[in-house]
Coordinates of C-alpha atoms in Angstrom, one line a residue:
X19 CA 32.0 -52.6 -5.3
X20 CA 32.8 -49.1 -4.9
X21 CA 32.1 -48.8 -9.0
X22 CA 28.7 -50.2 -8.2
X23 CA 28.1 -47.8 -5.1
X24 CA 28.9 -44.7 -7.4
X25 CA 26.5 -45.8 -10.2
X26 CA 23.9 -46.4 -7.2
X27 CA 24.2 -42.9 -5.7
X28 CA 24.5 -41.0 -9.2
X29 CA 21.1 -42.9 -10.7
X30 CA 19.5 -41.9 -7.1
X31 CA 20.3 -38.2 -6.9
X32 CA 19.2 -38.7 -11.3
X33 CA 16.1 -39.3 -9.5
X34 CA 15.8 -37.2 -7.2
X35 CA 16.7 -34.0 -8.9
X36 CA 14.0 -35.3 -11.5
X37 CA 11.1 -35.6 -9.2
X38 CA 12.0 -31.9 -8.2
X39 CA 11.8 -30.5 -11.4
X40 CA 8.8 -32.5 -11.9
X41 CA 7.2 -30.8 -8.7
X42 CA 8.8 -27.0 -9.8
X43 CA 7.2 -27.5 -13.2
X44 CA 4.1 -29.7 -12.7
X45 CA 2.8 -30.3 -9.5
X46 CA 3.4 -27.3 -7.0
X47 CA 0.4 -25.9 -9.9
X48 CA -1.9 -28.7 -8.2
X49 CA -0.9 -27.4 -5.0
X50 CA -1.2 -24.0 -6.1
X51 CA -5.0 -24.8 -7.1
X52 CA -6.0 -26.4 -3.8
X53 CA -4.7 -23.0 -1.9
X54 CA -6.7 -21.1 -4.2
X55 CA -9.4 -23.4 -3.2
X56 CA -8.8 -22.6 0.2
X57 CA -8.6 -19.1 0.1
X58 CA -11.9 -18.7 -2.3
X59 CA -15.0 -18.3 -0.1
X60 CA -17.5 -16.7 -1.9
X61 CA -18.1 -13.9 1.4
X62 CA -14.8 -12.5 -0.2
X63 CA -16.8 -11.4 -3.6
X64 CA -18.7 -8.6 -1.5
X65 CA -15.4 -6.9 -0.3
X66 CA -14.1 -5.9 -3.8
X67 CA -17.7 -5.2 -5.1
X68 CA -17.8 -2.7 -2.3
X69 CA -14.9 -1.3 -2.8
X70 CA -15.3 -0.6 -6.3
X71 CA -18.5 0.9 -5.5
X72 CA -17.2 3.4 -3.4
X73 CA -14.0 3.8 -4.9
X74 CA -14.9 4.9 -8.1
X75 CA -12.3 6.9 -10.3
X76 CA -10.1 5.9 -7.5
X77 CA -10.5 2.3 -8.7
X78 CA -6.6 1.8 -8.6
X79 CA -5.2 2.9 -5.9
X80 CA -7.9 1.3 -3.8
X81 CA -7.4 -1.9 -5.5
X82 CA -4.1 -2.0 -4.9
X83 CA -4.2 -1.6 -1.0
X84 CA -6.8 -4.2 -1.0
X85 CA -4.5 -6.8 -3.1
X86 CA -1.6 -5.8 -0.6
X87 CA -3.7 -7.1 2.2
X88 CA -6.2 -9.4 0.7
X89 CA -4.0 -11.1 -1.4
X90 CA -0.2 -10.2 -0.5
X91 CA -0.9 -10.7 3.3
X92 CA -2.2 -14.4 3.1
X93 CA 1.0 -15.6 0.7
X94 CA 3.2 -13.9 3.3
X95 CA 1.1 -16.0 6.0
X96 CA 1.6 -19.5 4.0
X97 CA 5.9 -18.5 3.1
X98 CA 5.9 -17.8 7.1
X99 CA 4.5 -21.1 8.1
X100 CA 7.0 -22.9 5.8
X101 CA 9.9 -21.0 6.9
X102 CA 9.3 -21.2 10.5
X103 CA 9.4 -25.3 10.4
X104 CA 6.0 -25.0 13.0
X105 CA 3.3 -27.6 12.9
X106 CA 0.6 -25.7 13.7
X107 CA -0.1 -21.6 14.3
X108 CA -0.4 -22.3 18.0
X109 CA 3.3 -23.7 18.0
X110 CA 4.5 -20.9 15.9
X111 CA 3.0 -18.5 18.3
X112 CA 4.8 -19.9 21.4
X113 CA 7.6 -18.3 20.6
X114 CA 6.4 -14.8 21.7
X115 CA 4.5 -17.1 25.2
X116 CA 2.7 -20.3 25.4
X117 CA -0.3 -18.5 27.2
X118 CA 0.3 -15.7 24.4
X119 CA 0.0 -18.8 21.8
X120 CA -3.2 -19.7 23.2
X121 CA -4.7 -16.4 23.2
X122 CA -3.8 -15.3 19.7
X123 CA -4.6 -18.5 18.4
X124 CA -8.2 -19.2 20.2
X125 CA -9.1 -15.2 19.4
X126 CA -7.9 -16.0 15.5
X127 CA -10.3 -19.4 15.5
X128 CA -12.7 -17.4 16.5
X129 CA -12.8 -14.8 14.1
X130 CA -12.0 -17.1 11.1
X131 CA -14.9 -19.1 12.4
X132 CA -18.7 -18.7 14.5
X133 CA -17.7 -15.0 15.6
X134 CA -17.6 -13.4 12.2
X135 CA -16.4 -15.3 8.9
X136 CA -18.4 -18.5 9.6
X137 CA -22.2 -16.4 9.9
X138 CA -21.1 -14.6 7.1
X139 CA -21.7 -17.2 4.6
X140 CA -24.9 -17.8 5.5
X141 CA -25.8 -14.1 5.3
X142 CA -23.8 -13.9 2.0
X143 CA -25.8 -16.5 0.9
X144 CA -29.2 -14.9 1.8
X145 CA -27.6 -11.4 0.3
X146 CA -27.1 -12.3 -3.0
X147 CA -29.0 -15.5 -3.4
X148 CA -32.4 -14.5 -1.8
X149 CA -32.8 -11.5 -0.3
X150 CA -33.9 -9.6 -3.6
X151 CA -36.8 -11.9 -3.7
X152 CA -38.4 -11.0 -0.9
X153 CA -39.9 -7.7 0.3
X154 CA -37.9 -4.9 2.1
X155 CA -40.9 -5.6 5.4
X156 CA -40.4 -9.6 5.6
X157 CA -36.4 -9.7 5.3
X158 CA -35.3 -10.3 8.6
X159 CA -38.1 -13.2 9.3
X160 CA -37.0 -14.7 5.9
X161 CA -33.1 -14.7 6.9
X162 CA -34.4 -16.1 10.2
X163 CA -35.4 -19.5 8.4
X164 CA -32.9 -19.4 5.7
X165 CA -30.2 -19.5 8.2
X166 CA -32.1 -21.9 10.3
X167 CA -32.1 -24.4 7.3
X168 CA -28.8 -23.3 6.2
X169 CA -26.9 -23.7 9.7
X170 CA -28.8 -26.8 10.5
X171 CA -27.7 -28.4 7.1
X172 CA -24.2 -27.1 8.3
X173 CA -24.1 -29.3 11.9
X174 CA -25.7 -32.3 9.8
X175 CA -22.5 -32.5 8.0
X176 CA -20.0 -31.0 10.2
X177 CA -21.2 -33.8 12.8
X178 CA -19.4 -36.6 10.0
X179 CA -17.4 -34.6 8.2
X180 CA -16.6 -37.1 5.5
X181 CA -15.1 -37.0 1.8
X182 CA -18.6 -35.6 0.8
X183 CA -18.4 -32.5 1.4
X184 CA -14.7 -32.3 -0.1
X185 CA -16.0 -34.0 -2.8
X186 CA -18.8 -31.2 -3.4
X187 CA -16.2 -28.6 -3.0
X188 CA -13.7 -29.6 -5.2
X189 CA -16.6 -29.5 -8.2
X190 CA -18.4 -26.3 -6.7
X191 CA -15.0 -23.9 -6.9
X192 CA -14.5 -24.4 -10.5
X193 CA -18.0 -24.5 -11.4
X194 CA -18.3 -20.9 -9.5
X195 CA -15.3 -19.2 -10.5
X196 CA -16.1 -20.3 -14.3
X197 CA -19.7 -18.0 -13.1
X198 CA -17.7 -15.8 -12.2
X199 CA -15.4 -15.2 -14.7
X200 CA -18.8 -15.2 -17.1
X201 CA -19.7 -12.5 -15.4
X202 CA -16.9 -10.2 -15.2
X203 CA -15.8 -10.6 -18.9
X204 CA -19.5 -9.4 -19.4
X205 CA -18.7 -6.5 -17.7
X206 CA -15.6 -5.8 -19.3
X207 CA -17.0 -5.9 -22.5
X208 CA -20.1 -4.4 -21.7
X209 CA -19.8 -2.2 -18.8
X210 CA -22.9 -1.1 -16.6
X211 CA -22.0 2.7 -17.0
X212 CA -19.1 5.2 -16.6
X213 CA -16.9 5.7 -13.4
X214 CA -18.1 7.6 -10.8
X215 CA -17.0 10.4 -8.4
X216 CA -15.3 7.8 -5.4
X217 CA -17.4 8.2 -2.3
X218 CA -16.2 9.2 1.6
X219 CA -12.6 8.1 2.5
X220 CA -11.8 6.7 -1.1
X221 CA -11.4 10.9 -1.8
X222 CA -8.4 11.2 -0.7
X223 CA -7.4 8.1 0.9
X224 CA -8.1 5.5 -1.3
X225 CA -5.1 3.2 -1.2
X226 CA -5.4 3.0 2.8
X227 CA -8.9 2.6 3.1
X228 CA -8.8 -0.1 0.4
X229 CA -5.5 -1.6 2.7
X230 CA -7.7 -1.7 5.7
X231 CA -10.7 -2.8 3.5
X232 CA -8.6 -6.4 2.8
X233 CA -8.8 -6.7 6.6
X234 CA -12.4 -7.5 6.0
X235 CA -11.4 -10.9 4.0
X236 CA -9.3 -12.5 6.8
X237 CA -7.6 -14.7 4.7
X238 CA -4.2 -13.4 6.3
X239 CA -5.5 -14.8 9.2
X240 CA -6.6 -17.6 7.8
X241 CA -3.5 -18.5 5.9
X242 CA -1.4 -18.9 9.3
X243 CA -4.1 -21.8 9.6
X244 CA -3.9 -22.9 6.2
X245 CA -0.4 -23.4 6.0
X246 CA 0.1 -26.3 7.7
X247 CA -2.4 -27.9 5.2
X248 CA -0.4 -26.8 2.3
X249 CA 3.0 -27.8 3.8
X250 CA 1.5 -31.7 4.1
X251 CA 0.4 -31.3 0.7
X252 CA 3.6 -30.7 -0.6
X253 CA 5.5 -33.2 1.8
X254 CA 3.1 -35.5 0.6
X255 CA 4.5 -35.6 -2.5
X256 CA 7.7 -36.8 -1.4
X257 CA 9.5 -32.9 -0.6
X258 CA 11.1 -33.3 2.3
X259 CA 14.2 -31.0 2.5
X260 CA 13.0 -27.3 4.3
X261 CA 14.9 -25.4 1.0
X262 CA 12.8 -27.7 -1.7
X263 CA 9.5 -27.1 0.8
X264 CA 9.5 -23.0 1.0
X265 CA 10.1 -23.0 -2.8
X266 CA 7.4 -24.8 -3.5
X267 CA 5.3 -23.2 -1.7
X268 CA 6.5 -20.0 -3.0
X269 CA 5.6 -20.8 -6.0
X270 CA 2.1 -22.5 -5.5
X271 CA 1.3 -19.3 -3.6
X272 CA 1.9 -17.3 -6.6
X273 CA -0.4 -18.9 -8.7
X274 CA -3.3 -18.9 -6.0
X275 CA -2.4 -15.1 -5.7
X276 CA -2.6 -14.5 -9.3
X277 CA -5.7 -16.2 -9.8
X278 CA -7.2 -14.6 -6.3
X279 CA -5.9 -11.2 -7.1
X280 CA -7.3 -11.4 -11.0
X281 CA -11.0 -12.1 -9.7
X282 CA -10.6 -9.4 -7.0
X283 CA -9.6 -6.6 -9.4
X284 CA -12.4 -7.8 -11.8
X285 CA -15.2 -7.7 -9.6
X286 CA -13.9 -4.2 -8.1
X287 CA -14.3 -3.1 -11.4
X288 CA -17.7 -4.5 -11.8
X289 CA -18.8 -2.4 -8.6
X290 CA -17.1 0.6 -10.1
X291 CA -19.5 0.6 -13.4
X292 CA -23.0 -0.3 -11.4
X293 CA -23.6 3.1 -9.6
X294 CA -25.2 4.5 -12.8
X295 CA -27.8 1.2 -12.5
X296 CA -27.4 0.5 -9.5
X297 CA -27.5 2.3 -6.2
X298 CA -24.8 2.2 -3.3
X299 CA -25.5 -0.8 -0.8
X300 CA -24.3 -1.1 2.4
X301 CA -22.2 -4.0 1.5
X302 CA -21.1 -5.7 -1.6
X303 CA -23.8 -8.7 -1.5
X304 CA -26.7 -7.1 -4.2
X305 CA -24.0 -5.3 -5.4
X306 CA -22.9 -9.2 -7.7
X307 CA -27.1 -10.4 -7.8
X308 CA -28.1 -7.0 -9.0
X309 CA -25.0 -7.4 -11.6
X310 CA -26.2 -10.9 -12.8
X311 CA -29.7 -9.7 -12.6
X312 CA -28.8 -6.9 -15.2
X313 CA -26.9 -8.6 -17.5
X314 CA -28.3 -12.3 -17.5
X315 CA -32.1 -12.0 -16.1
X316 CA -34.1 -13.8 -13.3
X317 CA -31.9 -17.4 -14.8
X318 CA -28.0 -15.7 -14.0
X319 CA -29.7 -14.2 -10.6
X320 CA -30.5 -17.9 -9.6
X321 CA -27.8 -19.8 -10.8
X322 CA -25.7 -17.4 -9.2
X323 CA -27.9 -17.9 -5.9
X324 CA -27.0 -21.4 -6.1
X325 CA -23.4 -21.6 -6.9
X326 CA -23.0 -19.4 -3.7
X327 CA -25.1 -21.0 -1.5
X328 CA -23.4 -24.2 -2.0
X329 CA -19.6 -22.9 -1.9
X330 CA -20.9 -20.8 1.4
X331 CA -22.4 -24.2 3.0
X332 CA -18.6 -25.6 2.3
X333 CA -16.8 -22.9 3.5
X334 CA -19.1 -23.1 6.8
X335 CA -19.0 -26.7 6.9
X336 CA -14.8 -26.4 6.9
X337 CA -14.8 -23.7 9.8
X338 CA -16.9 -25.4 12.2
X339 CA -15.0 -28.7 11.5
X340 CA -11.9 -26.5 12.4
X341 CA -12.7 -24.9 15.2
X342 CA -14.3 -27.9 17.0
X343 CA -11.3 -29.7 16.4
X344 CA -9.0 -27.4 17.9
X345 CA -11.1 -26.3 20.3
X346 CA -11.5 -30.2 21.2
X347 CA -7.5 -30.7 21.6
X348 CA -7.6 -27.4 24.1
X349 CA -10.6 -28.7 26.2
X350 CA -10.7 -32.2 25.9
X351 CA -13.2 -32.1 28.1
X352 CA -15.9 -31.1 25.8
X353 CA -16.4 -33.3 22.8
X354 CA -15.9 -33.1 19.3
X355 CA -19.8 -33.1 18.5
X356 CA -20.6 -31.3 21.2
X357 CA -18.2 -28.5 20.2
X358 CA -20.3 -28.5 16.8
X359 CA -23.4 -28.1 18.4
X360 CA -22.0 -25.1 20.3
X361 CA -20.3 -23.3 17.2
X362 CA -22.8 -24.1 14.7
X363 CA -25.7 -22.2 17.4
X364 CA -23.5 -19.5 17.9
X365 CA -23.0 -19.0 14.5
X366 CA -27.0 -19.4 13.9
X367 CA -27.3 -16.4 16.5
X368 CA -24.9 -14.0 15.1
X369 CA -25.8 -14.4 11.6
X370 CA -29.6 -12.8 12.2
X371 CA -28.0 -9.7 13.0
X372 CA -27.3 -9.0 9.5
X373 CA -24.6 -9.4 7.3
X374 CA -24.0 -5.3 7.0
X375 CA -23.9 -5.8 11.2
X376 CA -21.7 -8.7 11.1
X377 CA -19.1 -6.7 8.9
X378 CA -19.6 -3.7 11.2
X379 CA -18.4 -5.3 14.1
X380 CA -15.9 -7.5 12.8
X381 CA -13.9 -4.2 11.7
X382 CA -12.6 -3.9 15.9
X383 CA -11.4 -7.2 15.9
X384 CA -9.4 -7.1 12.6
X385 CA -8.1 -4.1 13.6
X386 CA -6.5 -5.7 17.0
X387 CA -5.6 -9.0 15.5
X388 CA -4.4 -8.1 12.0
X389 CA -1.3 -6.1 13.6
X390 CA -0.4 -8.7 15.5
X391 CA -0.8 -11.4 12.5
X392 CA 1.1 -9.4 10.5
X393 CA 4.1 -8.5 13.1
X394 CA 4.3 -12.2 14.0
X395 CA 4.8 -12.8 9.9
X396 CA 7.6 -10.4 10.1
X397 CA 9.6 -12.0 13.3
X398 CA 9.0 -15.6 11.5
X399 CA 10.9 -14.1 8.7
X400 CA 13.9 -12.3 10.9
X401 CA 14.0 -14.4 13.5
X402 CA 17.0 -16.5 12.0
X403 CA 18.9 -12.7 12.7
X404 CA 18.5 -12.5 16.3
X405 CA 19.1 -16.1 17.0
X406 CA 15.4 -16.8 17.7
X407 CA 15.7 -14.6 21.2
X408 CA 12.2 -14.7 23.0
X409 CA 12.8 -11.2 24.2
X410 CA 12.5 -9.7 20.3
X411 CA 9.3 -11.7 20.0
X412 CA 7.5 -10.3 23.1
X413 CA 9.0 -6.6 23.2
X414 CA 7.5 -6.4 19.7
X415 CA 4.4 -8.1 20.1
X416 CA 3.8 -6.0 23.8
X417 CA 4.6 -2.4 21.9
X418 CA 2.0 -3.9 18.8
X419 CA -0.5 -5.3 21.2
X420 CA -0.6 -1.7 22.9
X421 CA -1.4 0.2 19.7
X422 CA -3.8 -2.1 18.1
X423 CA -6.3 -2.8 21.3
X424 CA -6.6 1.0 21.3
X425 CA -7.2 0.6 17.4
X426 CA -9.6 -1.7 18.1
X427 CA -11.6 -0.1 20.7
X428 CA -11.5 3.3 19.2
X429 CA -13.1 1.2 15.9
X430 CA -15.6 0.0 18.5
X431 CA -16.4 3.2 20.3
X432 CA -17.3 4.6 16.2
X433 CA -19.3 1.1 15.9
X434 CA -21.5 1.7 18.7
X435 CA -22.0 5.4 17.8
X436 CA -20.3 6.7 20.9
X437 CA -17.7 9.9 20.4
X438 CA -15.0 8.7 22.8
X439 CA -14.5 6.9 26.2
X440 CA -12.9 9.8 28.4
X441 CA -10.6 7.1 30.1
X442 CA -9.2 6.6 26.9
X443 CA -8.7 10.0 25.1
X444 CA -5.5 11.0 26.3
X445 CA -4.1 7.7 24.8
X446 CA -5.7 8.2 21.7
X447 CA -4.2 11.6 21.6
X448 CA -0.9 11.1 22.6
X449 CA -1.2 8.1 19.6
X450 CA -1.9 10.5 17.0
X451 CA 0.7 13.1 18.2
X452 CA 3.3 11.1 17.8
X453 CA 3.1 8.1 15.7
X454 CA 3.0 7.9 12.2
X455 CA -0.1 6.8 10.1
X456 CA -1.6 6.6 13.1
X457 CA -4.8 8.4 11.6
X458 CA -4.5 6.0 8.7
X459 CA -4.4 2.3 11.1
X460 CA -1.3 2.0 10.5
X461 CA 0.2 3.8 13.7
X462 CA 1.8 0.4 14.9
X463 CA 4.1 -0.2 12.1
X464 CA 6.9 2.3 12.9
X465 CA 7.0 1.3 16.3
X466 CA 7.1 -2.8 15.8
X467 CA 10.2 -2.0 12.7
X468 CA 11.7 0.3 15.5
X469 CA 11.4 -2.4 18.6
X470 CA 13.0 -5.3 16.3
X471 CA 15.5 -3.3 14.9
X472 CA 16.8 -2.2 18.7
X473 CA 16.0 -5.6 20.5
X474 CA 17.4 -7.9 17.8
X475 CA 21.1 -5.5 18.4
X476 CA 21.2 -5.8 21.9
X477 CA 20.0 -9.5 22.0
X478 CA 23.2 -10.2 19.1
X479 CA 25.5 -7.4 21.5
X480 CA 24.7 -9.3 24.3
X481 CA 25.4 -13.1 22.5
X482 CA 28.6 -12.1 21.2
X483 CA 30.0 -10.2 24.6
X484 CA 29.1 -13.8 26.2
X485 CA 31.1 -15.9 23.7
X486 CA 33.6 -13.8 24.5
X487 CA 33.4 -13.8 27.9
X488 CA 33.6 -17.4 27.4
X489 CA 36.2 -18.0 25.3
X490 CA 38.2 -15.9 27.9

């Protein structure tokens, strides 16, 4: 018997370390595709082509801020939400408050969805699909009705969200990136023209401007929402242990990042070679039709058109779904559909300002929330040091909060074209004075590292003097 109970437990952990190796070799890839998936909306191809743009013999530096915070950032999101064992962001974010956690998390729905990234793809769409073929006089009446038909196709499906749309989805993102990926190697091998001067901040700050310029993807925000998708994924597959779950999503993360972070480079360089056909846009949009224009005709300018429009209904598709289902579970109240309706009008509206508008006035937002994305990241990862102590959370969160709303609303104040609100001046002053990078947007950093460092002693001084006390 206890012959046959050996021989029982050696052929099941035979098994079991099998299936692991089968998920570090084989199937964390499939997992790492579906992020990739995820993080892949086709608004995120105008960032890079901007920067490039812009950037010009500054192409590097710049490129490598963006992949630090349009790349880097969203992996660090997805590791957080497998190390911190939450279900959901809202849960993760209790730890700092529960109203705090409803906040953040409402305020991050938002952005990710109608407020900003959600009437983007329609306006992406129009950019780069449509917008070159019609005149300079009639665009605004001609976004009107393509975002009419576009955000009305959008509640249609969003209404039933059903396996159609994944379906579509699953087909488009290859079919696109292979476009894609057509398109750059063109332009690799047959660039536009030479490297230009870089333009405005990419002088002489071109790795921070292209840090902040990876704000403008918000897939770090989106990947504290994302992770709990990826986490089933894996668990799915029969991972169960915490260890086995962070490493593979480690390493599915690495291949989305690769394959993310190889498109963004590719298309930065694009933008970099078009200013000698091309002039400087306002955002990235003409910068990829006016590419695929040059190199392939009126045929690569359509198919293009297409490819995007489709991933862009997806990707609108998926946000509204989101955000009326969350938004359902914090007002149950209001129904599912009729928390469609709401989101998919709002987006409507906000769309026909423009997509050059829309990124505008974004910028304040991401420049309030990403701090506190990005500190939260950080705690998730130390938090095992100072025994999971609220205080840490919330003294760091308060002294980040405090920085970035004045971020935001001096970003806002430059926005609406106004110098400075008097109110706020001295604060702004003091800021700059005496906080590092402050100038750059990075002024919160030094004070968050500083607040953790000094609230995680005390809290682990004050634990150990009251085991002692204890003990005693």
């Amino acid at each position: 018997m206890f012959l046959t109970d050996i021989l029982h437990i050696t052929k099941t952990n035979h098994l079991r370390r099998k299936l692991i190796v089968k998920l570090s070799f084989s199937s964390y890839a499939a997992v790492g595709v579906m992020l990739f998936a995820l993080f892949f909306g086709a608004g995120n191809l105008i960032f890079p082509a901007s920067l490039g743009q812009n950037a010009g013999t500054n192409l590097w530096p710049a490129a490598i801020g963006f992949l630090i915070t349009g790349v880097g950032l969203p992996l660090l999101g997805i590791i957080a939400m497998s190390f911190s064992g939450s279900r959901n962001l809202q849960e993760l974010a209790t730890r700092v408050h529960p109203v705090y956690a409803v906040f953040f998390t409402s305020l991050l729905y938002l952005t990710i969805g109608p407020f900003f990234a959600s009437p983007r793809t329609g306006t992406v769409a129009f950019e780069v699909g449509f917008s070159s073929f019609v005149s300079e006089s009639s665009q605004q009446l001609w976004l009107f009705i393509f975002t009419l038909i576009f955000f009305a196709i959008v509640l249609f499906f969003s209404l039933k969200p059903g396996k159609l749309v994944d379906t579509v989805g699953k087909m488009l993102a290859p079919g696109l990136v292979a476009l894609i990926a057509i398109l750059l190697v063109t332009a690799f091998v047959s660039p536009m023209g030479e490297i230009q001067a870089p333009q405005d901040s990419y002088s002489s700050g071109a790795f921070v401007t292209g840090f902040l310029e990876g704000y403008n993807t918000m897939d770090a925000l989106a990947s504290l929402v994302f992770g709990i998708i990826v986490i089933n994924a894996i668990r799915s597959m029969g991972v169960t242990s915490k260890t086995d779950i962070l490493k593979t999503t480690i390493k599915a993360g690495s291949i989305a990042v690769l394959l993310l972070g190889s498109i963004y480079v590719g298309i930065a360089y694009l933008g970099a070679t078009s200013t000698q056909v091309l002039p400087f846009f306002d955002n990235g949009g003409p910068v990829l039709s006016g590419a695929a224009s040059h190199y392939f005709g009126t045929f690569g300018s359509v198919l293009l058109a297409v490819a995007i429009t489709l991933a862009c209904l997806t990707t609108a598709i998926g946000l509204t779904v989101a955000n009326a289902q969350y938004f359902n579970t914090l007002f149950p109240k209001f129904s599912y559909k009729t928390l469609v309706v709401f989101f998919a009008t709002i987006t409507f509206v906000i769309a026909n300002f423009g997509l050059t508008n829309i990124i505008t006035y974004s910028i304040p937002v991401l420049m309030f929330l990403y701090p506190l994305a990005i500190v939260l990241m950080i705690l998730t990862f130390l938090s095992p040091l100072f025994n999971h102590d609220r205080i840490v959370y919330q003294a760091t969160i308060a002294v980040t909060f405090l920085i970035s709303i004045f971020d935001g609303l001096q970003s806002l104040t430059k926005s609406l074209g106004i110098e400075n609100f008097s109110w706020m001046q001295p604060i702004i002053n003091f800021y700059e004075q005496a906080l590092p990078l402050y100038g750059q947007g990075l002024g919160w950093l030094l004070p968050a590292i500083v607040t953790i460092v000094v609230t995680g002693v005390i809290t682990r001084f004050r634990k150990e003097t009251t085991v002692e006390a204890q003990a005693s």
